[in-house]
């Protein structure tokens, strides 16, 4: 699927000599699938592990190795490739090339190109633990970080030597996420904090049981990702999620509605856009037993009490949050969608409400897609067709941008 941040971007992918070079083929493929123009430069050592043909095939462009045998008409390729790139990635990054980059050496096509490159740089080191933990390697890594390079990993786990420890190359998906984060810098949400709530809150009954709902958290996660991709600082205040936490998003895990309310209100002063996408339980057990409830006691009657209304409380203290320009709520309804959503928009003094009918097939709780209608405080509404939640998320944030002016 073409990717808004990567489509059309010129990405330089450096591959050095390590076992993890085979994973770089997957990274090159993912970059190409996202619509990037991928130029692969391999070191001579890298070609001992994977053939250049593999990279040429997945990127659709000839992989390069040798500084001295460039195609006719392509004079000084290291300068051209380096200066034209929008982004450079080196994965895997060997201890040897890491040291060269830190020292400014330029003795092969990759190191010379990177020395001439002014694009943001993502580095994914991969090596044995002892090489990585060597103070020389650490000093080189620190020098590169200090110059603005983004180091992803290395992680811990099984290493090529059979040992276990730190030194594994970060997974291609994580490297890609770091690349996207760098490309997003300077987007329309640069310098803004977007706080998103997500997931279904858990309301405890006793130490091992709770009442919850069917929310997966997918919509909230998509909103946090969209905020990040528009250059914003995304904070996700979330109850347990059934999807992975996104890279580059600050996670604030909570359990109950009361915990979620406290986490949101304590961050309001720094927040520019607040999006309440969590399925917050309306009720919680009035009594939380200190010990596990025993079935021998027979039938049980639960008394429930109202939970705090988080967006209602936000409306009440909006004056104390001078940065807060947009408060966006969700209305998941099973009947009278528009009327219920419009009533909620007014009652909670929201700027935008995103209404969705959760009974509609392929939409709502747990689904990957959603069909929503945006209703605005200033009047007017916009019905969007069924679309992927990531696309819905982007449309919601774009609708909030004018409110920041
Ligand atoms: C089987 C094998 C695996 C290797 N794996 C790594 C590795 O994962 N990381 C690393 O830094 N060096 C590794 N090396 C050593 C590098 O290939 C060597 O330092 C080489 O000079 C790196 O050159 P380059 O930085 O130009 O790619 C390995 C060597 C061999 C023979």
mmCIF file of C-alpha atoms and ligand atoms in Angstrom, residues 15-20 43-46 49 93-97 100 108 126-128 131, ligand 1:
data_model
loop_
_atom_site.group_PDB
_atom_site.id
_atom_site.type_symbol
_atom_site.label_atom_id
_atom_site.label_comp_id
_atom_site.label_asym_id
_atom_site.label_seq_id
_atom_site.Cartn_x
_atom_site.Cartn_y
_atom_site.Cartn_z
ATOM 1 C CA UNK A 15 23.742 -2.649 3.668
ATOM 2 C CA UNK A 16 26.925 -3.790 5.411
ATOM 3 C CA UNK A 17 28.547 -7.140 6.104
ATOM 4 C CA UNK A 18 26.645 -9.090 8.713
ATOM 5 C CA UNK A 19 24.289 -12.042 8.920
ATOM 6 C CA UNK A 20 21.330 -9.663 9.281
ATOM 7 C CA UNK A 43 29.649 -2.875 1.046
ATOM 8 C CA UNK A 44 31.852 -5.550 -0.461
ATOM 9 C CA UNK A 45 31.455 -7.516 2.797
ATOM 10 C CA UNK A 46 27.655 -7.341 2.502
ATOM 11 C CA UNK A 49 26.079 -12.569 2.648
ATOM 12 C CA UNK A 93 25.192 -1.425 10.318
ATOM 13 C CA UNK A 94 28.412 -3.301 11.084
ATOM 14 C CA UNK A 95 30.813 -2.276 13.849
ATOM 15 C CA UNK A 96 33.314 -1.471 11.105
ATOM 16 C CA UNK A 97 31.068 0.897 9.134
ATOM 17 C CA UNK A 100 33.958 4.735 9.798
ATOM 18 C CA UNK A 108 34.107 2.772 -0.193
ATOM 19 C CA UNK A 126 23.784 -5.412 14.297
ATOM 20 C CA UNK A 127 26.724 -7.260 15.788
ATOM 21 C CA UNK A 128 27.822 -9.601 18.524
ATOM 22 C CA UNK A 131 31.438 -5.750 19.683
HETATM 23 C C1 LIG B 1 29.994 -14.958 9.247
HETATM 24 C C2 LIG B 1 30.284 -13.530 9.605
HETATM 25 C C3 LIG B 1 29.319 -12.773 10.234
HETATM 26 C C4 LIG B 1 29.572 -11.440 10.583
HETATM 27 N N1 LIG B 1 28.593 -10.719 11.194
HETATM 28 C C5 LIG B 1 28.860 -9.460 11.562
HETATM 29 C C6 LIG B 1 27.868 -8.696 12.205
HETATM 30 O O1 LIG B 1 26.731 -9.140 12.423
HETATM 31 N N2 LIG B 1 28.162 -7.436 12.585
HETATM 32 C C7 LIG B 1 29.399 -6.886 12.362
HETATM 33 O O2 LIG B 1 29.608 -5.737 12.736
HETATM 34 N N3 LIG B 1 30.347 -7.598 11.726
HETATM 35 C C8 LIG B 1 30.128 -8.859 11.330
HETATM 36 N N4 LIG B 1 31.082 -9.569 10.681
HETATM 37 C C9 LIG B 1 32.376 -8.930 10.395
HETATM 38 C C10 LIG B 1 32.247 -7.972 9.237
HETATM 39 O O3 LIG B 1 31.759 -8.633 8.096
HETATM 40 C C11 LIG B 1 33.600 -7.337 8.951
HETATM 41 O O4 LIG B 1 33.969 -6.516 10.055
HETATM 42 C C12 LIG B 1 33.613 -6.516 7.683
HETATM 43 O O5 LIG B 1 34.892 -5.944 7.532
HETATM 44 C C13 LIG B 1 32.569 -5.439 7.679
HETATM 45 O O6 LIG B 1 32.720 -4.631 6.522
HETATM 46 P P1 LIG B 1 31.705 -3.516 6.135
HETATM 47 O O7 LIG B 1 31.514 -2.652 7.333
HETATM 48 O O8 LIG B 1 32.373 -2.786 5.043
HETATM 49 O O9 LIG B 1 30.466 -4.180 5.693
HETATM 50 C C14 LIG B 1 30.834 -10.892 10.322
HETATM 51 C C15 LIG B 1 31.805 -11.677 9.658
HETATM 52 C C16 LIG B 1 31.534 -12.966 9.313
HETATM 53 C C17 LIG B 1 32.610 -13.751 8.610
#
